[in-house]
Coordinates of C-alpha atoms in Angstrom, one line a residue:
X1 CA -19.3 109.2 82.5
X2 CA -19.6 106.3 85.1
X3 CA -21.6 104.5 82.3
X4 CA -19.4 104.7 79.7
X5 CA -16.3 103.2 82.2
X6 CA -19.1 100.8 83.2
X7 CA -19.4 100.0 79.5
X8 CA -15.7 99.8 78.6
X9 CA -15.4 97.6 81.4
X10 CA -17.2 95.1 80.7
X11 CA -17.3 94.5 76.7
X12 CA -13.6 94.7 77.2
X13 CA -14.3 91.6 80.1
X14 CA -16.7 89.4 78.1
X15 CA -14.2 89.6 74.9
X16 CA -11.3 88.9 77.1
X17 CA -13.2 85.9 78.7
X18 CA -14.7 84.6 75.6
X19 CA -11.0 84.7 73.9
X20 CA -9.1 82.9 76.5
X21 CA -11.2 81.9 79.4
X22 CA -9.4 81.7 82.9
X23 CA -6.2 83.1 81.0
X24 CA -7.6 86.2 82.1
X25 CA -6.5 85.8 85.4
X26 CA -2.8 86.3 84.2
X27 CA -4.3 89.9 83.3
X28 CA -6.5 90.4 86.3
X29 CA -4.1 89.6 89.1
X30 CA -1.0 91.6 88.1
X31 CA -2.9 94.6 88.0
X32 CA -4.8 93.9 90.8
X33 CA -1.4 93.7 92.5
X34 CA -0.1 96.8 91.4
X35 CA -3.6 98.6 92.2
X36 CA -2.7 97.7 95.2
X37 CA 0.4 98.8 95.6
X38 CA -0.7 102.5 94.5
X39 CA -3.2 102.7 97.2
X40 CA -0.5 101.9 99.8
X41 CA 2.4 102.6 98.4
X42 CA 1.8 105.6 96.1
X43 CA 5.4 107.2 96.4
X44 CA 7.5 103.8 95.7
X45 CA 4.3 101.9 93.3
X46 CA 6.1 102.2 89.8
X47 CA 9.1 100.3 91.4
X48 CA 7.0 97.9 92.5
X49 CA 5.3 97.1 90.0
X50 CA 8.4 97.2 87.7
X51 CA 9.8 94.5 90.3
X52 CA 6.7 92.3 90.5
X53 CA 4.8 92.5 87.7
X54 CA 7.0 92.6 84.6
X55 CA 8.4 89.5 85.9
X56 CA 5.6 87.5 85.9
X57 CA 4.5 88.1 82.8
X58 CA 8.7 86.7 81.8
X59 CA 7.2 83.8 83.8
X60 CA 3.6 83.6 81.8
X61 CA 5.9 83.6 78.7
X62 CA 8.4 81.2 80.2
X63 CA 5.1 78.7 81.3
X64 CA 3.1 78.5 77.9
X65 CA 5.9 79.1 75.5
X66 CA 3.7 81.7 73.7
X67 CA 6.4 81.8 70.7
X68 CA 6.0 78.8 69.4
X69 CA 2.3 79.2 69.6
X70 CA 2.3 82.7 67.8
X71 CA 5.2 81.0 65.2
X72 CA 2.1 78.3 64.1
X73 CA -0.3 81.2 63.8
X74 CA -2.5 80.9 67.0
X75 CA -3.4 82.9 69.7
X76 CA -3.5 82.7 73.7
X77 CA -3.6 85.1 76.2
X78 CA 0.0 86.0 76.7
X79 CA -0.5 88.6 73.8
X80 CA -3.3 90.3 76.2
X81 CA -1.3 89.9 79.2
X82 CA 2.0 91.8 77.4
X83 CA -0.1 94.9 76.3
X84 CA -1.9 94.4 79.9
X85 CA 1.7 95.1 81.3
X86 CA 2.1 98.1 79.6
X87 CA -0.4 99.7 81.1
X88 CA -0.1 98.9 84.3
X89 CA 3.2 99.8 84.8
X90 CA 2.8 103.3 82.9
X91 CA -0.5 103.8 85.7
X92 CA 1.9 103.3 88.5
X93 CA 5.2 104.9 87.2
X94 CA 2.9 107.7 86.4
X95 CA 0.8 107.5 89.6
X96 CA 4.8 107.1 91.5
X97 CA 5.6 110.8 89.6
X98 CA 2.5 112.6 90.4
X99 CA 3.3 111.9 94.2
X100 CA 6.7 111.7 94.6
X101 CA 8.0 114.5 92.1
X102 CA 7.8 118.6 91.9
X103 CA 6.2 119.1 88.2
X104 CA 9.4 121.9 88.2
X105 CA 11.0 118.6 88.4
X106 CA 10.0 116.7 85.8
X107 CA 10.6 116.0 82.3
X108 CA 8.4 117.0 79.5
X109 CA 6.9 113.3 79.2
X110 CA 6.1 113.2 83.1
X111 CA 4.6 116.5 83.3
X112 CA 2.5 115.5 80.6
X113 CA 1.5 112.0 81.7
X114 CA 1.8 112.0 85.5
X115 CA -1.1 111.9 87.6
X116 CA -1.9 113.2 91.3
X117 CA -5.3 111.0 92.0
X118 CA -5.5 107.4 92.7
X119 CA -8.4 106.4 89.7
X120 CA -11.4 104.2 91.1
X121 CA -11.7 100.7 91.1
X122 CA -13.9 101.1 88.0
X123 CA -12.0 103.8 86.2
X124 CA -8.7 101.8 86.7
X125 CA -10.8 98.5 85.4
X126 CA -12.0 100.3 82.4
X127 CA -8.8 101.8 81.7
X128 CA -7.1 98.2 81.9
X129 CA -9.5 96.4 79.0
X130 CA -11.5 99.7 77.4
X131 CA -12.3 99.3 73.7
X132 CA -11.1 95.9 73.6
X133 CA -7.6 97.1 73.2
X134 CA -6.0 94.4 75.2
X135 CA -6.6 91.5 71.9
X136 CA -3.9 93.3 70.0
X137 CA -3.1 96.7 71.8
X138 CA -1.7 99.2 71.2
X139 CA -1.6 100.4 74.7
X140 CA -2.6 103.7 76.1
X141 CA -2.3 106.3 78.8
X142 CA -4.2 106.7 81.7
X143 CA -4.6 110.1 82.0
X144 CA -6.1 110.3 78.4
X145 CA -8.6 107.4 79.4
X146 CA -9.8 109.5 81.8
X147 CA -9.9 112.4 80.3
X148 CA -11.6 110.5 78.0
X149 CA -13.8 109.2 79.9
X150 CA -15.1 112.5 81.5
X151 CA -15.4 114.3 78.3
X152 CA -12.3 116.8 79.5
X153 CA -9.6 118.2 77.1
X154 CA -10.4 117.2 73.4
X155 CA -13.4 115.2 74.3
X156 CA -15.4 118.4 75.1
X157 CA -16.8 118.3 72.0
X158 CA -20.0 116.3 72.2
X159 CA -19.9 115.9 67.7
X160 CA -16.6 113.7 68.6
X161 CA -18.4 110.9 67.8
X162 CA -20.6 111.4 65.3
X163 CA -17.0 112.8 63.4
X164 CA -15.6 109.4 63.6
X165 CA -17.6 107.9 61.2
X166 CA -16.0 108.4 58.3
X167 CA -12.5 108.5 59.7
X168 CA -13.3 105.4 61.3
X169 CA -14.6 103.7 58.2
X170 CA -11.7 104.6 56.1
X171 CA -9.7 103.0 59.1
X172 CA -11.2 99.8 59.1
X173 CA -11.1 99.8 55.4
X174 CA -7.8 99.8 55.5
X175 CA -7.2 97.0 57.8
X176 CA -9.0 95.2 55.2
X177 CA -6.5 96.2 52.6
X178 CA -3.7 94.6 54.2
X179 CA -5.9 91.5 55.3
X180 CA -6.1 90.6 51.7
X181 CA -2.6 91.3 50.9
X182 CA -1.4 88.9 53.6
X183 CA -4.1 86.3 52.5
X184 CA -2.7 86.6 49.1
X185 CA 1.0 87.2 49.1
X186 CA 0.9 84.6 51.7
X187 CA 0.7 81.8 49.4
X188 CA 3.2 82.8 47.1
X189 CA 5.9 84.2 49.8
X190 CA 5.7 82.2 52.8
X191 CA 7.9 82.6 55.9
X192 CA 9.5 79.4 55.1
X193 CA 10.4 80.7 51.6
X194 CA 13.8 80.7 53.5
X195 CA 13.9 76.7 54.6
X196 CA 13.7 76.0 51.0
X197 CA 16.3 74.7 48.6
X198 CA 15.7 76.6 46.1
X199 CA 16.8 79.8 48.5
X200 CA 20.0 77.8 48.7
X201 CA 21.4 78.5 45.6
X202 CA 20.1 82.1 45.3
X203 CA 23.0 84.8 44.8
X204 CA 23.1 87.7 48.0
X205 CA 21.4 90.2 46.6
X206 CA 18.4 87.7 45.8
X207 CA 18.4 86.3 49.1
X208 CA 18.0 90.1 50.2
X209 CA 14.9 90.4 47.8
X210 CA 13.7 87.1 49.5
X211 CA 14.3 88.3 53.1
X212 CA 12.2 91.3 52.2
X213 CA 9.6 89.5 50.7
X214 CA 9.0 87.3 53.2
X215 CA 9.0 89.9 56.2
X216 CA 6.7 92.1 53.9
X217 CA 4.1 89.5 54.0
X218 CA 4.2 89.0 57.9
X219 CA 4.2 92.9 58.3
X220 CA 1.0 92.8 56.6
X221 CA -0.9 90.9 59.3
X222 CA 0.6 93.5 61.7
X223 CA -0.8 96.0 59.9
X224 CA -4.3 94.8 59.7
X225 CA -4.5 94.2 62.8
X226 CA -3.5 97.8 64.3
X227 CA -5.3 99.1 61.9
X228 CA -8.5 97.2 63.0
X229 CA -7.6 98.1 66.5
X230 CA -7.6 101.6 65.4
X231 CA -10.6 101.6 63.5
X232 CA -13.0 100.3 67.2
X233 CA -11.0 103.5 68.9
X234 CA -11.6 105.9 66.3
X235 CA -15.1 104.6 66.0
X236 CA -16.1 105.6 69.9
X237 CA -14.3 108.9 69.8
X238 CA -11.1 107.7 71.8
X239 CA -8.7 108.1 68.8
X240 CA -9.3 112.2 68.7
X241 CA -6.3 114.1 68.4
X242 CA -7.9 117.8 68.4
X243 CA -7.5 119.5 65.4
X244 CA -9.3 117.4 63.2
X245 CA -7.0 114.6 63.8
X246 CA -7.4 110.7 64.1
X247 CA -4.0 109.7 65.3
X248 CA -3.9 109.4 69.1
X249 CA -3.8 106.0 69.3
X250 CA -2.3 104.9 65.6
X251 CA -0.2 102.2 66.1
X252 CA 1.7 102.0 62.7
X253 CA 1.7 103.9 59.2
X254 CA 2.2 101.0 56.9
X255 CA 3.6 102.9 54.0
X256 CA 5.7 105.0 55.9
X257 CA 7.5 102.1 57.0
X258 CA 7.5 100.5 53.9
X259 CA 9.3 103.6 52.6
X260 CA 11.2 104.7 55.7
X261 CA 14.4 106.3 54.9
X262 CA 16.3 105.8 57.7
X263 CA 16.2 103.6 60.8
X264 CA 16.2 105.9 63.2
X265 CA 12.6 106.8 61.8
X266 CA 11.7 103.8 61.8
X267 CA 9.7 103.6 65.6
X268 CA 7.9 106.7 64.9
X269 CA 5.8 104.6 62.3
X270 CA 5.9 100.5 63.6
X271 CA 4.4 100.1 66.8
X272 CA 4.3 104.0 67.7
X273 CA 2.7 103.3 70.9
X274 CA 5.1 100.3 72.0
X275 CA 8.1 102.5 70.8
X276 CA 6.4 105.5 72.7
X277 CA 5.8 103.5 76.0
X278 CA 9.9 102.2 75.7
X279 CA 10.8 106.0 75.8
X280 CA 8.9 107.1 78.4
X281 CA 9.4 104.2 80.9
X282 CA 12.6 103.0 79.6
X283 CA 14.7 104.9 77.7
X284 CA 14.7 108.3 79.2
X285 CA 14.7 106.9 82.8
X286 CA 17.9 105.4 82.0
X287 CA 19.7 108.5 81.0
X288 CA 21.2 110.7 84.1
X289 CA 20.0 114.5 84.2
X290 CA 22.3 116.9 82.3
X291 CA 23.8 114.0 80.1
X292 CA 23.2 112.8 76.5
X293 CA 22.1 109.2 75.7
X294 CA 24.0 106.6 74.1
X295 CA 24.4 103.4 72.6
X296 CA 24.4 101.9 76.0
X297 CA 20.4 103.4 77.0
X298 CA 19.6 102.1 73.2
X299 CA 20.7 98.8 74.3
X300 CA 18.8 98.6 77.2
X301 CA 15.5 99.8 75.7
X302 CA 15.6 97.3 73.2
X303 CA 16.8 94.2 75.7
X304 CA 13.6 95.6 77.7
X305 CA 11.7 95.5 74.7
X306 CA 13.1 92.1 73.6
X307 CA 12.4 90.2 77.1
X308 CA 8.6 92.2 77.1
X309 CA 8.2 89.5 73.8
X310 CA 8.9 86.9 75.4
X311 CA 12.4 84.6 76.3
X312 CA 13.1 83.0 72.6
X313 CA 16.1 83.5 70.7
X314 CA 14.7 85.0 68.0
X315 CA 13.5 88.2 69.8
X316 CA 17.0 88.6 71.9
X317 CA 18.2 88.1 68.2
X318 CA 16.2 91.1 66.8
X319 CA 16.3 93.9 69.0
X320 CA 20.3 93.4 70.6
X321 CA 20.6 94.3 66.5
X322 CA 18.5 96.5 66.3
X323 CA 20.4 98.7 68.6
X324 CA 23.0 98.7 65.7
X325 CA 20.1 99.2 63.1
X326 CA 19.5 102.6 64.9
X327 CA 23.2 103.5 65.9
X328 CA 24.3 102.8 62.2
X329 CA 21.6 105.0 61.0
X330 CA 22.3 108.4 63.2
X331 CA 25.7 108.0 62.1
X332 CA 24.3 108.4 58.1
X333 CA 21.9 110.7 59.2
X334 CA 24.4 112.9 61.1
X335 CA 26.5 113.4 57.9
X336 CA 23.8 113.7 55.7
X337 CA 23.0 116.7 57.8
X338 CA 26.3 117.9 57.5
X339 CA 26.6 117.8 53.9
X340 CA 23.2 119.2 53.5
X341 CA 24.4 123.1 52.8
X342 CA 27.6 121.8 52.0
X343 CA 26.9 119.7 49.0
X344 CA 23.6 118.9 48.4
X345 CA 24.6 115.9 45.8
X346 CA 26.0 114.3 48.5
X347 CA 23.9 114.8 51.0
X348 CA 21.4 113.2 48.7
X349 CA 23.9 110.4 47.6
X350 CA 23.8 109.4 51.7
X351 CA 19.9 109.3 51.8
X352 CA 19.8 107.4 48.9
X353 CA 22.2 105.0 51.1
X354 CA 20.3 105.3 54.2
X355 CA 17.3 104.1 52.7
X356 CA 18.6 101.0 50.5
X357 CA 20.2 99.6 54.0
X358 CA 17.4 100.8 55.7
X359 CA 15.6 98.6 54.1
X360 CA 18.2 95.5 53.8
X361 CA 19.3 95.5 57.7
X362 CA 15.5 96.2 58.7
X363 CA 14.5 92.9 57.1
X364 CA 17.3 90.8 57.5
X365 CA 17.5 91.9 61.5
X366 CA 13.7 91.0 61.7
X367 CA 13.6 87.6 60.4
X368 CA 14.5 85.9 63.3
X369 CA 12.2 87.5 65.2
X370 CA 9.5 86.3 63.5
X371 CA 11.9 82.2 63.1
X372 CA 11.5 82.5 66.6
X373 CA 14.1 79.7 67.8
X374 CA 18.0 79.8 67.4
X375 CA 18.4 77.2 64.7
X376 CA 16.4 79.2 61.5
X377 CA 17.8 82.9 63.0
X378 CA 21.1 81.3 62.7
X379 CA 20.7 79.8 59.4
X380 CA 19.1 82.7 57.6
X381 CA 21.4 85.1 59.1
X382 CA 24.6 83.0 57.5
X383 CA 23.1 82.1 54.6
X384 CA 24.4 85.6 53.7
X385 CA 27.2 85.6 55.7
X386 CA 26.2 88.0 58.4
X387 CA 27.2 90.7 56.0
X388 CA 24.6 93.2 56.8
X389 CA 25.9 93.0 60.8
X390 CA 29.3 93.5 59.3
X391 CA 28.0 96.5 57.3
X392 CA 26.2 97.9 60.3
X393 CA 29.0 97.4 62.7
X394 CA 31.5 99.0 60.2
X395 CA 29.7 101.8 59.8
X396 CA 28.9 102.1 64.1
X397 CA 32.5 102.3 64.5
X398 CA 33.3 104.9 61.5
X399 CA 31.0 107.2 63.0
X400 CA 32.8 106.4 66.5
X401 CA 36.8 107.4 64.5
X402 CA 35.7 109.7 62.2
X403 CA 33.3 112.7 63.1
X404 CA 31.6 114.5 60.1
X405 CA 32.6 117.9 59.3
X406 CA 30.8 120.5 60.4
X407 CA 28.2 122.4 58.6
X408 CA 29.7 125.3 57.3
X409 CA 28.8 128.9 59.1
X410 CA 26.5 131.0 58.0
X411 CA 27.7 134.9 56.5
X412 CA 27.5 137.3 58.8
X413 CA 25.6 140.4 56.9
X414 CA 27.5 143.6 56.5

């Protein structure tokens, strides 16, 4: 086991250092800091490491204005140092649980994830840049690493790997797939489809088509990507579910997205483990024992989630509507379900809805996320008169004056 953390730790090094050189040290440092604050610290290390290191990584964006560079197509290190951040705050926040709270205490996601024992120096470097997973994530939990690691839980099985062949292969075959596509479509859909005159004189509903066209083709790259990502964790056994299953550390399922039906489903299928990670450490901490979450934890999570990206308009632009994105789409959801005995036709008549502005408000919210700056986000946005806000927002505050009826009660038998 020490050879395979040995291993982990330092392919994941050289590919780090060959990538980006000294950039590294905006990885190694921040996690050295919060290693440090574990071993002294171990009851009060997750708020420390919240308060120092998430921070500097808003400076790291802040220094090398990492969105432009990402916007032209290029790479630097701030990508490793966001998915770095993950990590190292989930360690300590788990690390923080393990020794400060009663399991009878905890939530489901804590008693799952929290851990009692410090990891090593080496286990904590392996976990940080294992499987090269820092180049374009997704992130991970420690305890699985080690578990991992030591061939506990799942890993048992010593066929694992031989198992992930052809899993693995179909994987990275994939990847390829969508690698293609993006070359491709790329040519013929640009992102700056949108800055041309043409797009001008397009009626709404083309615009729409374009919007979608466009984010398609970015999506694409995502989607190789992850799926390349997946492929190298698969491959050494990491990505085991149990069960016969591949998916512990998929980060997206590209035609589920493609084909989402409502927006609320939406995380479960685009950067799962991102959205995963924003639950556990953001979204569930913010909502007080015995109450219900709201809009207001939503808004949070995806400010959190926004600022984690980096400090450009575009992002802030994205997610503060993507709060609505998700709010509008509960409140369809939630009469859909109450139709759903009630009248069937209609119930179906609402999914139908759900999906078409699932798919309109997805890609018309994402676009300037992927402009970047204020000045494109702004013009794409009112080069259909914000409508899709207006739609969102409208239905946000019907949901809010008007409650759906309730499912009707079922016959008690004689």
């Amino acid at each position: 086991t020490r050879t395979r953390k040995l291993y982990s730790f330092l392919t994941g090094f050289v590919l780090l250092y060959t990538a980006f050189g000294e950039g590294v040290k905006h990885i190694y440092m921040p996690a050295m800091l919060s290693y440090a604050f574990m071993a002294l610290a171990p009851t009060h290390c997750g708020l420390l490491t919240w308060a120092t290191v998430f921070p500097y990584l808003i400076s790291v964006h802040a220094q090398n204005a990492s969105g432009d560079t990402w916007k032209e197509g290029g790479m630097d290190f701030t990508g490793a140092a966001m998915v770095a951040t993950l990590k190292v705050i989930s360690c300590a926040v788990n690390y923080q649980d393990g020794t400060s709270i009663k399991e009878a205490q905890m939530t489901p996601s804590q008693k799952r994830l929290h851990i009692t024992k410090l990891p090593d120096p080496l286990e904590y470097a392996s976990y940080l840049v294992g499987c090269g997973s820092l180049l374009v994530g997704p992130t991970f939990e420690v305890r699985d690493w080690l578990a991992f690691c030591s061939k506990q839980d799942v890993w048992k099985d010593k066929s694992v790997t031989s198992k992930a062949r052809i899993p693995g292969a179909l994987c990275f075959g994939q990847s390829l797939v969508w690698l293609v596509l993006h070359l491709y479509l790329d040519t013929l859909c640009p992102l700056t489809t949108v800055d041309k005159p043409f797009y001008a004189s397009l009626n709404y509903p083309s615009k729409i088509a374009v919007m979608v066209a466009c984010c398609f083709v970015s999506r694409c790259k995502y989607y190789f990507s992850w799926k390349l990502s997946e492929s190298a964790l698969i491959f050494c056994g990491f990505g085991y579910a149990g069960e016969g299953k591949w998916d512990r550390i998929s980060n997206c399922h590209p035609i589920s997205v493609e084909l989402c039906t409502s927006g609320a489903k939406f995380p479960d299928h685009w950067n799962i483990q991102t959205s995963l990670w924003l639950r556990y450490y953001v979204y569930e901490r913010l909502v007080k024992p015995g109450t219900k979450p709201g809009f207001w934890q939503v808004l949070m999570t995806q400010l959190v989630s926004a600022i984690w990206h980096g400090l450009y308009p575009g992002y802030l632009f994205f997610f503060s509507s993507s709060s609505l994105f998700f709010e509008a789409a509960k409140v369809l959801f939630r009469w859909e379900k109450a139709y759903r005995t009630r009248s069937p036709a209609v119930a179906n008549a609402i999914v139908a809805l759900n999906t078409v502005l699932t798919v309109v408000n997805l890609n018309y919210s994402a676009l300037p996320f992927l402009l970047v700056d204020w000045a494109p986000g702004i013009h794409v946005w009112s080069s259909v008169s914000y409508i899709p806000h207006m739609e969102m927002l409208a239905i946000c505050i019907l949901g809010a004056v008007v409650k759906p009826p309730k499912a009707p009660s079922a016959k008690k038998s004689a």
